[in-house]
Amino acid sequence: MAEIALHGTEHGHPSGITRWLFSTNHKDIGTLYLLFSLTMFFVGGTFAMVIRAELFKPGLQFVDALTFNQMTTMHALVMIFGAVMPAFVGLANWMIPLMIGAPDMALPRLNNWSFWILPFAFTLLLSTLFMPGGGPAGGWTMYPPLFLQTGMAFPFVIFAIHLMGISSVMGAINVITTVFNMRAPGMVFRKLPMFVWTWLITAFLLIAAMPVLAGAVTMLLTDKYFGTSFFNAAGGGDPVMFQHVFWFFGHPEVYIMILPAFGIVSQIVPTFARKPLFGYTSMIYAVGAIAILSFIVWGHHMFTVGMPLAGELFFMYSTILIAVPTGVKVFNWVATMWRGSLTFETPMLWALSFIVLFSIGGFSGLMLGLAPVDFQYQDTYFVVAHFHYVLVTGAVFAIVGGIHYWLPKWTGRMYDERLGKLHFWLSVISVNLLFFPQHFLGLAGMPRRVADYAVQYTEWNMMSSIGGFIFGASQLLFLYNVIRTIRGSGAKASDQVWEGAHGLEWTLPSPPPYHSFTTAPEVK
Amino acid sequence: MTGKSSRGFCLFSVAAASVAGSAPAVADYAFNLPSGVTPISHEAYRLHMLAFWICVGIAVVVFGAMLWAIVHHRKSRGAVPAQFHENTRLEIVWTVIPFLVLVVLAVPATRALMAMDDTKDADLTIKVTGQQWRWRYDYLNEGVGFFSNVDPKSVDASKRGSGIDPASVDNYLREVDQPLVLPVGKKIRFLFTATDVIHAWWVPALGYQVDANPGFISESWARIEQPGTYRGQCSELCGVGHAYMPIVLVAMNEPEFDAWLAQQKALQAKAATAAERMWTKDELYAKGQEVYGRICAACHQPNGQGIPGVFPALNGSPIATGPIAGHLNRVMNGKPGTAMQAFATQLSDVEIAGVITYERNTWGNKTGDVVQPAQVKQARK
Amino acid sequence: MDHGESTYFVPAPSHWPLIGSIGLFALMLGFALLLDDQTLAGGYAAGIGLLVFVGMLFGWFGTVIRESRSGRYNDQVDASFRWGMGWFIFSEVMFFAAFFGALFYARHFAVPWLGGSGDKAISHDILWPHFVAAWPLLQLPDPANFTVAKEAMEAFGLPAVNTLILLSSGATVTWAHWGLKRDRRRQLIIGLAATVALGILFLTLQAHEYWDAYTLKNLRLSSGIYGSTFFMLTGFHGAHVTIGAIMLSVILARSALGHFTPTHHFAFEAVSWYWHFVDVVWLGLFIFVYLL
Ligand code: HEA
Ligand code: HEA
Ligand code: CUA
Ligand SMILES: [Cu+2]
C-alpha cells in the first residue's frame, strides 16, 4: 500500500496555543468544534432557564416582555447555530477521517477557517444583548416586518448569520470532498458507515440551504437600510415572501439537525445489539428520500398565512409523506435490536431513548402536518413540544450518546459509567417533565413566544419549568463526567472499546495517533 | 426504553396531581383541543383525535417490539445475536402500511381543507385588522367599526413587581374593553389584515387561526352554533405586546345582535357630529389622555419615557415640543420602517387632536398648545 | 480509490484562517456600525477588516501557489480542490436562487394579487383599489415612500450587447484553455487578456446602464419591487463579475510568469468554471429580468 508521509509530521506535533489557533488537524479542529458547541449549549440553556423561570407562573417576575422575546430569539439562534450544528461538524471532523481511513480532512486549512469564523460570528450575535434596545426580539424566524423594527442589533444579527452560513457551507464542502476523495482503498460507497452516509447527505442539504438563508437575510437588510420593498406590499412585495424563502432554508435545516443524529444512532445500536445494522441499503435510500422531500415541504410552517388551497394541499401531502422514510429508519433500528444480544451501556441508553422520544416528536410533527388541524396547533406550545422532542430528545440526545460512545476512543479513557447512567436517567425523566406538558398547554390554547399567560395554564407551566431546571442542572453532571475523562481519570480504554464495535475507527489505538492513517488501511 | 418513559409518566402524573391539588383556586386547566362551536372546529377536533389514536397505535406496536427485544434479547439473559440484516418483504410491508395509514389521514384532511376554503355566500363580512397591540373590527357594509384593547387590569397585574395576583383578575389577559359581537347561525366571513406587522387571529372555539398580513387580506369563515363568550388571543409574535392582544368574541341570537348593531350605529353617528365643533383645552386633554393610555402608552409608556433604544421618550421629545405641524405629521403619517405607524387612518380627528394636545401639555412638556379637530381635518388633505 | 504513488499533502499549521476570520469579523463589525450610523468607528473597522482580509487572500493563496509549484500536490489533492470549487459554485447558485425566487414570487403571486387577480385578489379590492398591476412594476400600490421610476429597463439595448460580451468572454476563456492544454502560451495569454478585457467592458457598460437607470429613468433600489429585484440581481451578478475579473487577472499574471503546465493548472480551471457560472447566471438574468 502506498505510504502516506504526512507533511504535517515534518513539523512535529504542534503544541501550545498555536496548536489550536492554527490547527490543520481534523482531531484538534473537531475538539474545538465540540468545546465551542458545549459552551454554546450552556449559553443557550441559560437563556432557556430564564424563559422557564419567567413562565413558572403568570405575571412577569424576572424580566420584561422585551427581554423575554430576546431570550426566546437568542435561545433558538444559539442552540441551533451554536450548539447543535457545530456539535455535528465536530463529530464529523473527528470521526469521518477515522471511519473512512483517511489521513485527515481533504481541505485542512479551510477546515480551520470554518471553525474560527464561528466564535467571531457569535461574538457579533451575543454582543447585541448589551446594546441599547437589546438583542433581536423577533423570534429566530426573523419574520418581517416585525424583525425590521429591531434597533441597533439588526445589522449585527444579519452579519452574524452571514458568517455562520459561510462557516457551515465551507464545513459542508469539506465533508463532501473528504468523503468523495479521501476514502481508503476498498472503502466503496456501499461500505461507508451510516454516520458518514448521513453526513454526506447532510452536507448537500447544507450547501443547498444555507446560501438561501443568506439571501433571505440580505433582503431583510436591504429592506431596512436601502429602501427595497421585497417584504413590503406598498412597493409590490409581500411579507409572506420572506417566509417562503426562509422556510425553503428552514425545513432542510431541521433535517440538517437530525440526519447526522440518525447516523449516530445507526452506529450505536448495532454495536450494543452485537448485530449488523438491519436494512443498510434501505437506510441510505430513506435518508436520501428525506433529504429530497425536505425541499418541497416548507409550506407546512405557513399553513395559516392564507395560502391558496392548492398550496395547502401540496404541502400537506408532501409533509406527511416524510413519515414513510422516517418510519423505515425507526423500524430498521428496532429490527437491528431484534434477536440481538443487547447490553445497556450509557451510549445505548441514549440511543434507545432517542428512538422512542424522537418518534414521539415525529408523531406530533405528523399531526402538525395535517393542515386543517395545524390551524389550531400553529404557533402554540404544541409546536414547541414537537420541536423540542425532535431537537432535544432527538438531536441533542444523539449527540450526547455519540459523545459517550466515542469519548473513550478520543481520550483513551473510559468515562464514569455510573455517573453516565445517573445523568441519563435524570435527563430522560426530567426532559419529559419539561416538554410533555407543553403538548397540553398548546392544545389548551397557550400561544408560544408569550412572556405572560392566562392563569389556566399555570399548572402545566410549573411542571414544565421544574422539569427544565432539573434537566438543566443534570447537564452539569455531563460536563463533569466529560471533563474528568479528558483529564485522564477513568480506566484505560482498549482499542476496540466496545465489544460489539466494528469499523476502521476501532482498529486504531485509543486515543488515535495525531495523524490517523499514515498508511491507508485495507478495507475488505 | 418504554420502561423508562412510562416511569417518566408516572412521576409526571404524580407531579400533576400534587401541583393541581395545591392550587385549588385555578382548577380550570385543560389538556386537549376543544371541540369548539363551529362545523369547522368539530372537523379539526375529529381529525386531531384520529391522528392522535393512529399515532398511539403505531407507538404501541413499535415501542412494544422494542420493549420485547429489550426484555428478551438481552445479553444478560444469554441471548446470542442472530446475524440477519435484511428482509426485503418486511421492508416493503413497513413502507406500504404507513403509506396507507397516511392516505387514511389525508382523505378527511383534504375534505376539511376544501370546506374551509369556501367563503362564498356569507351573511356578514367582518374585517379584522391587527395592529401593535390591539384588534380592530369593521362590520363591512354596516358602517360600524371599533378597536378592541386588552383590559388594563390585566396589564397592571402583569407588570413586574405589581403586587397584584394575576389569579385575582377575572379572565386575566383574556379580557378586552370592547368584544367582537356576532350573530349565531349565520355564515360570517372574516377578512384579515394588519397595519404594521404580522398578527394572527385565533379563537380556538372557531377551530382555526389566520395570519393577518400587512398589505394583504386572508379570508376564512365561521358559522357559530351556540351563543356564548369565546376567548382567544393573537398567536403570531408581534413584538413586546404580543401577550397582550386578547380576542373576545360574543355570539348572540339574531334579534339581540340586530339591536346591538343599531345601538352601535347610533353611537358612532353621535361621535361624528361631536367632531365638528370647537373643543376646549380640558376636553381635548381628557380625550387625549384616554387615547394615549389606550393606544400610545403600550410603546411610549404611561410616563412618556419610552423604552431607551426601542421606543423614544415623548417627554421632552423635540417633535412633541417642537412645531405642531411636525408633531401632527409624525402621529398621522408615522415613520415608515419603524413601529411608529400612521395613525391618520385609525383615529378620528378628535382623537388625534386630543392626543397631540395631551402630549404637548403633560409630563414635562408644557407648551400650552391646543390642537383642534378642525386642524387635523385640515392636515388630512 | 486510487491514491496514486505519491502522498496526500496535509499542510502544516497555518495562521491564515485565523487572520481571515479576524478580517471578516472586523469587516462585518465595521459594516454593522456604519449601518448604525457609527461612521467613524465603522469606517475604521471596515477599512482595517478589508485590509486584513485582502492581506489574508494574498498570504493564503501565495502559500498555496508556492506549495503547488514545489510539486507537493498530487492528483488526489488536485481532485479535492476540484470537488471543493465545484460545490462552492453550487452554493453560489443557491444564493442567486434566493433572489430569483423572490423575483418569481413577486411577479407571479404578490403583484397580481395586489392588482386584483388570482387567489388573493380580495387584497386589491379592499386595500389597494387604485393599484393597477403591470410588470415591470412602475406604478406602486402606495408610492408615498418610494422613488417612482419613469421607465423600465430595456432588453435590446445595452443588456443584449452585454449578453454577447459575456458569451464571447466565455468563448475566449475556453480558447485560452485550449491554448494551455496544447502548451501554446501566446494563445493562453491572449485568450485570458481578452476575457479580462471583455469582463471590464461588461462592467463599464453595466455601470453606464446603472447611471442611466438612476438619472434618466429614476429607477432605484427604492423604486418598489421591480427596482429591488432588478438591482439586487444585477448588482450581485456584477459583484461576481468583478471578483471573476480580478481572479482572471491573477491567473493572467501567473500565466505570464510561466505558471501552469498543460496537465497541471487547476487554478486556471477553477477560475474559468467560476467565469462560466457567472455567464450562466447572466443568461438567467437576461431572460427573466430583462426579456420576459
Ligand atoms: C430536528 C428537527 C425536526 C424534525 C426531525 C422534524 C420533523 C418533522 N416535523 Fe417539525 N419542526 C421543527 C423541527 C423538526 N421537525 C422545528 C424546529 C419546528 C418549528 C420551527 C419554528 O416555527 O420555530 C417544526 C415545526 C413543524 C411544523 C410547523 C408547525 C407550525 O408551526 O404550525 C410542522 C407541520 O407540518 C412540522 C412537521 C414535521 C414532520 C411531519 C416531521 C417528520 O419528519 C417526522 C417524521 C417522523 C415520524 C412520523 C415518527 C416515526 C415514524 C414511524 C414510527 C412510522 C410510522 C408513522 C406514521 C405512518 C404516522 N414541524
Ligand atoms: C437545538 C435546539 C434547542 C435546544 C437544545 C433547546 C433546549 C431547550 N429549550 Fe428551546 N427552543 C428552540 C430550540 C432548542 N431548545 C427553538 C428553535 C425555539 C423557538 C424559538 C422561537 O420561538 O423563535 C425554542 C423555544 C423554547 C421555548 C419557547 C419560548 C417561547 O415560545 O417564548 C421554551 C420554553 O420552555 C424552550 C425551552 C427549552 C429548554 C428548557 C431547553 C433545555 O433543553 C435546555 C437545557 C440546557 C441547559 C439548561 C444548559 C445547561 C445547564 C446550565 C447552564 C447550568 C445551570 C442551570 C441550572 C442551575 C438550572 N425553548
Ligand atoms: Cu399581535 Cu401577536
Ligand atoms: Cu418543517
JSON list of C-alpha atoms in Angstrom, two decimals, chain B residues 24-186:
[
{"chain": "B", "resi": 24, "resn": "PRO", "atom": "CA", "xyz": [-57.36, 24.80, 44.21]},
{"chain": "B", "resi": 25, "resn": "ALA", "atom": "CA", "xyz": [-58.20, 28.33, 43.05]},
{"chain": "B", "resi": 26, "resn": "VAL", "atom": "CA", "xyz": [-57.24, 27.61, 39.47]},
{"chain": "B", "resi": 27, "resn": "ALA", "atom": "CA", "xyz": [-58.66, 24.24, 38.64]},
{"chain": "B", "resi": 28, "resn": "ASP", "atom": "CA", "xyz": [-59.59, 25.35, 35.17]},
{"chain": "B", "resi": 29, "resn": "TYR", "atom": "CA", "xyz": [-56.76, 23.67, 33.28]},
{"chain": "B", "resi": 30, "resn": "ALA", "atom": "CA", "xyz": [-57.30, 21.57, 30.20]},
{"chain": "B", "resi": 31, "resn": "PHE", "atom": "CA", "xyz": [-55.14, 19.27, 28.16]},
{"chain": "B", "resi": 32, "resn": "ASN", "atom": "CA", "xyz": [-56.87, 18.64, 24.93]},
{"chain": "B", "resi": 33, "resn": "LEU", "atom": "CA", "xyz": [-58.06, 20.61, 21.96]},
{"chain": "B", "resi": 34, "resn": "PRO", "atom": "CA", "xyz": [-61.56, 21.97, 22.49]},
{"chain": "B", "resi": 35, "resn": "SER", "atom": "CA", "xyz": [-64.15, 20.69, 20.10]},
{"chain": "B", "resi": 36, "resn": "GLY", "atom": "CA", "xyz": [-65.36, 24.22, 19.55]},
{"chain": "B", "resi": 37, "resn": "VAL", "atom": "CA", "xyz": [-68.64, 25.64, 18.33]},
{"chain": "B", "resi": 38, "resn": "THR", "atom": "CA", "xyz": [-68.46, 25.57, 14.55]},
{"chain": "B", "resi": 39, "resn": "PRO", "atom": "CA", "xyz": [-68.63, 22.80, 11.96]},
{"chain": "B", "resi": 40, "resn": "ILE", "atom": "CA", "xyz": [-65.01, 23.52, 11.10]},
{"chain": "B", "resi": 41, "resn": "SER", "atom": "CA", "xyz": [-63.82, 23.24, 14.66]},
{"chain": "B", "resi": 42, "resn": "HIS", "atom": "CA", "xyz": [-65.57, 19.89, 15.07]},
{"chain": "B", "resi": 43, "resn": "GLU", "atom": "CA", "xyz": [-63.90, 18.71, 11.91]},
{"chain": "B", "resi": 44, "resn": "ALA", "atom": "CA", "xyz": [-60.50, 19.78, 13.21]},
{"chain": "B", "resi": 45, "resn": "TYR", "atom": "CA", "xyz": [-61.16, 18.09, 16.50]},
{"chain": "B", "resi": 46, "resn": "ARG", "atom": "CA", "xyz": [-62.16, 14.82, 14.87]},
{"chain": "B", "resi": 47, "resn": "LEU", "atom": "CA", "xyz": [-59.09, 14.83, 12.67]},
{"chain": "B", "resi": 48, "resn": "HIS", "atom": "CA", "xyz": [-56.92, 15.63, 15.67]},
{"chain": "B", "resi": 49, "resn": "MET", "atom": "CA", "xyz": [-58.28, 12.70, 17.61]},
{"chain": "B", "resi": 50, "resn": "LEU", "atom": "CA", "xyz": [-57.99, 10.37, 14.62]},
{"chain": "B", "resi": 51, "resn": "ALA", "atom": "CA", "xyz": [-54.36, 11.32, 14.09]},
{"chain": "B", "resi": 52, "resn": "PHE", "atom": "CA", "xyz": [-53.71, 11.01, 17.79]},
{"chain": "B", "resi": 53, "resn": "TRP", "atom": "CA", "xyz": [-55.07, 7.49, 18.09]},
{"chain": "B", "resi": 54, "resn": "ILE", "atom": "CA", "xyz": [-53.28, 6.37, 14.95]},
{"chain": "B", "resi": 55, "resn": "CYS", "atom": "CA", "xyz": [-50.03, 7.62, 16.45]},
{"chain": "B", "resi": 56, "resn": "VAL", "atom": "CA", "xyz": [-50.78, 5.88, 19.72]},
{"chain": "B", "resi": 57, "resn": "GLY", "atom": "CA", "xyz": [-51.47, 2.68, 17.82]},
{"chain": "B", "resi": 58, "resn": "ILE", "atom": "CA", "xyz": [-48.22, 2.84, 15.90]},
{"chain": "B", "resi": 59, "resn": "ALA", "atom": "CA", "xyz": [-46.37, 3.75, 19.07]},
{"chain": "B", "resi": 60, "resn": "VAL", "atom": "CA", "xyz": [-47.75, 0.71, 20.87]},
{"chain": "B", "resi": 61, "resn": "VAL", "atom": "CA", "xyz": [-46.62, -1.60, 18.07]},
{"chain": "B", "resi": 62, "resn": "VAL", "atom": "CA", "xyz": [-43.18, -0.08, 17.57]},
{"chain": "B", "resi": 63, "resn": "PHE", "atom": "CA", "xyz": [-42.30, 0.55, 21.19]},
{"chain": "B", "resi": 64, "resn": "GLY", "atom": "CA", "xyz": [-43.84, -2.78, 22.11]},
{"chain": "B", "resi": 65, "resn": "ALA", "atom": "CA", "xyz": [-41.49, -4.57, 19.74]},
{"chain": "B", "resi": 66, "resn": "MET", "atom": "CA", "xyz": [-38.61, -2.61, 21.19]},
{"chain": "B", "resi": 67, "resn": "LEU", "atom": "CA", "xyz": [-39.60, -3.48, 24.70]},
{"chain": "B", "resi": 68, "resn": "TRP", "atom": "CA", "xyz": [-39.89, -7.11, 23.80]},
{"chain": "B", "resi": 69, "resn": "ALA", "atom": "CA", "xyz": [-36.36, -7.06, 22.40]},
{"chain": "B", "resi": 70, "resn": "ILE", "atom": "CA", "xyz": [-35.08, -5.18, 25.42]},
{"chain": "B", "resi": 71, "resn": "VAL", "atom": "CA", "xyz": [-36.55, -7.72, 27.78]},
{"chain": "B", "resi": 72, "resn": "HIS", "atom": "CA", "xyz": [-35.94, -10.94, 25.90]},
{"chain": "B", "resi": 73, "resn": "HIS", "atom": "CA", "xyz": [-32.93, -10.33, 23.72]},
{"chain": "B", "resi": 74, "resn": "ARG", "atom": "CA", "xyz": [-30.51, -9.04, 26.26]},
{"chain": "B", "resi": 75, "resn": "LYS", "atom": "CA", "xyz": [-27.07, -10.41, 26.71]},
{"chain": "B", "resi": 76, "resn": "SER", "atom": "CA", "xyz": [-27.50, -10.87, 30.43]},
{"chain": "B", "resi": 77, "resn": "ARG", "atom": "CA", "xyz": [-30.17, -13.44, 29.62]},
{"chain": "B", "resi": 78, "resn": "GLY", "atom": "CA", "xyz": [-27.70, -15.24, 27.45]},
{"chain": "B", "resi": 79, "resn": "ALA", "atom": "CA", "xyz": [-29.12, -14.06, 24.14]},
{"chain": "B", "resi": 80, "resn": "VAL", "atom": "CA", "xyz": [-26.91, -14.99, 21.22]},
{"chain": "B", "resi": 81, "resn": "PRO", "atom": "CA", "xyz": [-27.01, -12.42, 18.42]},
{"chain": "B", "resi": 82, "resn": "ALA", "atom": "CA", "xyz": [-28.59, -13.56, 15.18]},
{"chain": "B", "resi": 83, "resn": "GLN", "atom": "CA", "xyz": [-26.78, -12.22, 12.14]},
{"chain": "B", "resi": 84, "resn": "PHE", "atom": "CA", "xyz": [-29.64, -11.42, 9.75]},
{"chain": "B", "resi": 85, "resn": "HIS", "atom": "CA", "xyz": [-29.62, -7.91, 8.40]},
{"chain": "B", "resi": 86, "resn": "GLU", "atom": "CA", "xyz": [-32.07, -7.85, 5.55]},
{"chain": "B", "resi": 87, "resn": "ASN", "atom": "CA", "xyz": [-35.56, -8.89, 4.65]},
{"chain": "B", "resi": 88, "resn": "THR", "atom": "CA", "xyz": [-36.99, -7.33, 1.55]},
{"chain": "B", "resi": 89, "resn": "ARG", "atom": "CA", "xyz": [-40.54, -8.45, 2.18]},
{"chain": "B", "resi": 90, "resn": "LEU", "atom": "CA", "xyz": [-40.57, -6.91, 5.61]},
{"chain": "B", "resi": 91, "resn": "GLU", "atom": "CA", "xyz": [-39.11, -3.69, 4.24]},
{"chain": "B", "resi": 92, "resn": "ILE", "atom": "CA", "xyz": [-41.85, -3.45, 1.67]},
{"chain": "B", "resi": 93, "resn": "VAL", "atom": "CA", "xyz": [-44.53, -4.13, 4.25]},
{"chain": "B", "resi": 94, "resn": "TRP", "atom": "CA", "xyz": [-43.37, -1.39, 6.54]},
{"chain": "B", "resi": 95, "resn": "THR", "atom": "CA", "xyz": [-43.13, 1.06, 3.71]},
{"chain": "B", "resi": 96, "resn": "VAL", "atom": "CA", "xyz": [-46.56, 0.35, 2.34]},
{"chain": "B", "resi": 97, "resn": "ILE", "atom": "CA", "xyz": [-48.52, 0.17, 5.58]},
{"chain": "B", "resi": 98, "resn": "PRO", "atom": "CA", "xyz": [-47.51, 3.62, 6.83]},
{"chain": "B", "resi": 99, "resn": "PHE", "atom": "CA", "xyz": [-48.30, 4.96, 3.39]},
{"chain": "B", "resi": 100, "resn": "LEU", "atom": "CA", "xyz": [-51.80, 3.56, 3.60]},
{"chain": "B", "resi": 101, "resn": "VAL", "atom": "CA", "xyz": [-52.19, 5.00, 7.07]},
{"chain": "B", "resi": 102, "resn": "LEU", "atom": "CA", "xyz": [-51.30, 8.38, 5.63]},
{"chain": "B", "resi": 103, "resn": "VAL", "atom": "CA", "xyz": [-53.97, 8.02, 2.98]},
{"chain": "B", "resi": 104, "resn": "VAL", "atom": "CA", "xyz": [-56.49, 7.38, 5.73]},
{"chain": "B", "resi": 105, "resn": "LEU", "atom": "CA", "xyz": [-55.48, 10.70, 7.27]},
{"chain": "B", "resi": 106, "resn": "ALA", "atom": "CA", "xyz": [-55.17, 12.65, 4.05]},
{"chain": "B", "resi": 107, "resn": "VAL", "atom": "CA", "xyz": [-58.71, 11.99, 2.84]},
{"chain": "B", "resi": 108, "resn": "PRO", "atom": "CA", "xyz": [-60.60, 13.68, 5.69]},
{"chain": "B", "resi": 109, "resn": "ALA", "atom": "CA", "xyz": [-57.94, 16.36, 5.87]},
{"chain": "B", "resi": 110, "resn": "THR", "atom": "CA", "xyz": [-58.46, 17.21, 2.23]},
{"chain": "B", "resi": 111, "resn": "ARG", "atom": "CA", "xyz": [-62.19, 17.34, 2.70]},
{"chain": "B", "resi": 112, "resn": "ALA", "atom": "CA", "xyz": [-61.85, 19.65, 5.70]},
{"chain": "B", "resi": 113, "resn": "LEU", "atom": "CA", "xyz": [-59.49, 21.97, 3.87]},
{"chain": "B", "resi": 114, "resn": "MET", "atom": "CA", "xyz": [-61.83, 22.30, 0.95]},
{"chain": "B", "resi": 115, "resn": "ALA", "atom": "CA", "xyz": [-64.74, 23.10, 3.20]},
{"chain": "B", "resi": 116, "resn": "MET", "atom": "CA", "xyz": [-62.72, 25.76, 4.98]},
{"chain": "B", "resi": 117, "resn": "ASP", "atom": "CA", "xyz": [-61.70, 27.37, 1.75]},
{"chain": "B", "resi": 118, "resn": "ASP", "atom": "CA", "xyz": [-65.25, 28.15, 0.69]},
{"chain": "B", "resi": 119, "resn": "THR", "atom": "CA", "xyz": [-66.05, 31.67, 1.88]},
{"chain": "B", "resi": 120, "resn": "LYS", "atom": "CA", "xyz": [-68.82, 32.29, -0.61]},
{"chain": "B", "resi": 121, "resn": "ASP", "atom": "CA", "xyz": [-72.37, 33.38, 0.24]},
{"chain": "B", "resi": 122, "resn": "ALA", "atom": "CA", "xyz": [-71.64, 34.93, 3.59]},
{"chain": "B", "resi": 123, "resn": "ASP", "atom": "CA", "xyz": [-74.34, 36.73, 5.53]},
{"chain": "B", "resi": 124, "resn": "LEU", "atom": "CA", "xyz": [-71.99, 39.16, 7.16]},
{"chain": "B", "resi": 125, "resn": "THR", "atom": "CA", "xyz": [-68.43, 40.27, 6.47]},
{"chain": "B", "resi": 126, "resn": "ILE", "atom": "CA", "xyz": [-66.10, 41.42, 9.22]},
{"chain": "B", "resi": 127, "resn": "LYS", "atom": "CA", "xyz": [-62.75, 42.95, 8.52]},
{"chain": "B", "resi": 128, "resn": "VAL", "atom": "CA", "xyz": [-60.30, 42.13, 11.28]},
{"chain": "B", "resi": 129, "resn": "THR", "atom": "CA", "xyz": [-57.24, 44.35, 11.47]},
{"chain": "B", "resi": 130, "resn": "GLY", "atom": "CA", "xyz": [-54.31, 43.56, 13.71]},
{"chain": "B", "resi": 131, "resn": "GLN", "atom": "CA", "xyz": [-52.11, 46.31, 14.99]},
{"chain": "B", "resi": 132, "resn": "GLN", "atom": "CA", "xyz": [-49.49, 46.65, 17.71]},
{"chain": "B", "resi": 133, "resn": "TRP", "atom": "CA", "xyz": [-51.26, 45.76, 20.07]},
{"chain": "B", "resi": 134, "resn": "ARG", "atom": "CA", "xyz": [-54.94, 45.68, 19.61]},
{"chain": "B", "resi": 135, "resn": "TRP", "atom": "CA", "xyz": [-57.54, 44.42, 17.18]},
{"chain": "B", "resi": 136, "resn": "ARG", "atom": "CA", "xyz": [-59.86, 46.48, 15.09]},
{"chain": "B", "resi": 137, "resn": "TYR", "atom": "CA", "xyz": [-63.17, 45.11, 13.85]},
{"chain": "B", "resi": 138, "resn": "ASP", "atom": "CA", "xyz": [-65.06, 46.66, 10.95]},
{"chain": "B", "resi": 139, "resn": "TYR", "atom": "CA", "xyz": [-68.52, 45.45, 10.05]},
{"chain": "B", "resi": 140, "resn": "LEU", "atom": "CA", "xyz": [-68.28, 45.99, 6.32]},
{"chain": "B", "resi": 141, "resn": "ASN", "atom": "CA", "xyz": [-71.38, 47.47, 4.73]},
{"chain": "B", "resi": 142, "resn": "GLU", "atom": "CA", "xyz": [-72.74, 48.32, 8.16]},
{"chain": "B", "resi": 143, "resn": "GLY", "atom": "CA", "xyz": [-70.58, 51.34, 8.86]},
{"chain": "B", "resi": 144, "resn": "VAL", "atom": "CA", "xyz": [-69.64, 50.08, 12.30]},
{"chain": "B", "resi": 145, "resn": "GLY", "atom": "CA", "xyz": [-66.08, 49.67, 13.47]},
{"chain": "B", "resi": 146, "resn": "PHE", "atom": "CA", "xyz": [-64.10, 49.84, 16.69]},
{"chain": "B", "resi": 147, "resn": "PHE", "atom": "CA", "xyz": [-60.85, 48.92, 18.42]},
{"chain": "B", "resi": 148, "resn": "SER", "atom": "CA", "xyz": [-60.66, 46.13, 20.92]},
{"chain": "B", "resi": 149, "resn": "ASN", "atom": "CA", "xyz": [-57.95, 46.67, 23.53]},
{"chain": "B", "resi": 150, "resn": "VAL", "atom": "CA", "xyz": [-56.66, 44.48, 26.30]},
{"chain": "B", "resi": 151, "resn": "ASP", "atom": "CA", "xyz": [-58.22, 45.04, 29.67]},
{"chain": "B", "resi": 152, "resn": "PRO", "atom": "CA", "xyz": [-55.94, 47.45, 31.63]},
{"chain": "B", "resi": 153, "resn": "LYS", "atom": "CA", "xyz": [-56.42, 45.47, 34.84]},
{"chain": "B", "resi": 154, "resn": "SER", "atom": "CA", "xyz": [-54.59, 42.54, 33.26]},
{"chain": "B", "resi": 155, "resn": "VAL", "atom": "CA", "xyz": [-51.76, 44.76, 32.07]},
{"chain": "B", "resi": 156, "resn": "ASP", "atom": "CA", "xyz": [-51.33, 46.27, 35.51]},
{"chain": "B", "resi": 157, "resn": "ALA", "atom": "CA", "xyz": [-51.27, 42.89, 37.19]},
{"chain": "B", "resi": 158, "resn": "SER", "atom": "CA", "xyz": [-48.83, 41.55, 34.66]},
{"chain": "B", "resi": 159, "resn": "LYS", "atom": "CA", "xyz": [-46.17, 44.18, 35.35]},
{"chain": "B", "resi": 160, "resn": "ARG", "atom": "CA", "xyz": [-43.07, 43.19, 37.20]},
{"chain": "B", "resi": 161, "resn": "GLY", "atom": "CA", "xyz": [-43.47, 43.84, 40.93]},
{"chain": "B", "resi": 162, "resn": "SER", "atom": "CA", "xyz": [-47.09, 44.91, 40.53]},
{"chain": "B", "resi": 163, "resn": "GLY", "atom": "CA", "xyz": [-48.05, 43.08, 43.71]},
{"chain": "B", "resi": 164, "resn": "ILE", "atom": "CA", "xyz": [-51.32, 42.06, 42.09]},
{"chain": "B", "resi": 165, "resn": "ASP", "atom": "CA", "xyz": [-52.01, 38.35, 41.85]},
{"chain": "B", "resi": 166, "resn": "PRO", "atom": "CA", "xyz": [-53.00, 37.54, 38.28]},
{"chain": "B", "resi": 167, "resn": "ALA", "atom": "CA", "xyz": [-55.36, 34.89, 39.57]},
{"chain": "B", "resi": 168, "resn": "SER", "atom": "CA", "xyz": [-57.37, 37.66, 41.22]},
{"chain": "B", "resi": 169, "resn": "VAL", "atom": "CA", "xyz": [-58.06, 39.35, 37.88]},
{"chain": "B", "resi": 170, "resn": "ASP", "atom": "CA", "xyz": [-61.08, 37.95, 36.07]},
{"chain": "B", "resi": 171, "resn": "ASN", "atom": "CA", "xyz": [-60.13, 36.46, 32.73]},
{"chain": "B", "resi": 172, "resn": "TYR", "atom": "CA", "xyz": [-56.56, 37.55, 33.18]},
{"chain": "B", "resi": 173, "resn": "LEU", "atom": "CA", "xyz": [-55.09, 38.52, 29.78]},
{"chain": "B", "resi": 174, "resn": "ARG", "atom": "CA", "xyz": [-58.22, 37.24, 28.09]},
{"chain": "B", "resi": 175, "resn": "GLU", "atom": "CA", "xyz": [-60.43, 40.30, 28.53]},
{"chain": "B", "resi": 176, "resn": "VAL", "atom": "CA", "xyz": [-60.94, 43.34, 26.28]},
{"chain": "B", "resi": 177, "resn": "ASP", "atom": "CA", "xyz": [-62.65, 46.68, 26.53]},
{"chain": "B", "resi": 178, "resn": "GLN", "atom": "CA", "xyz": [-64.98, 46.02, 23.63]},
{"chain": "B", "resi": 179, "resn": "PRO", "atom": "CA", "xyz": [-65.60, 42.49, 22.31]},
{"chain": "B", "resi": 180, "resn": "LEU", "atom": "CA", "xyz": [-66.43, 41.43, 18.82]},
{"chain": "B", "resi": 181, "resn": "VAL", "atom": "CA", "xyz": [-70.15, 40.71, 18.67]},
{"chain": "B", "resi": 182, "resn": "LEU", "atom": "CA", "xyz": [-71.50, 38.19, 16.18]},
{"chain": "B", "resi": 183, "resn": "PRO", "atom": "CA", "xyz": [-74.83, 36.55, 15.41]},
{"chain": "B", "resi": 184, "resn": "VAL", "atom": "CA", "xyz": [-75.35, 32.83, 15.90]},
{"chain": "B", "resi": 185, "resn": "GLY", "atom": "CA", "xyz": [-76.22, 30.59, 12.98]},
{"chain": "B", "resi": 186, "resn": "LYS", "atom": "CA", "xyz": [-75.11, 32.95, 10.22]}
]
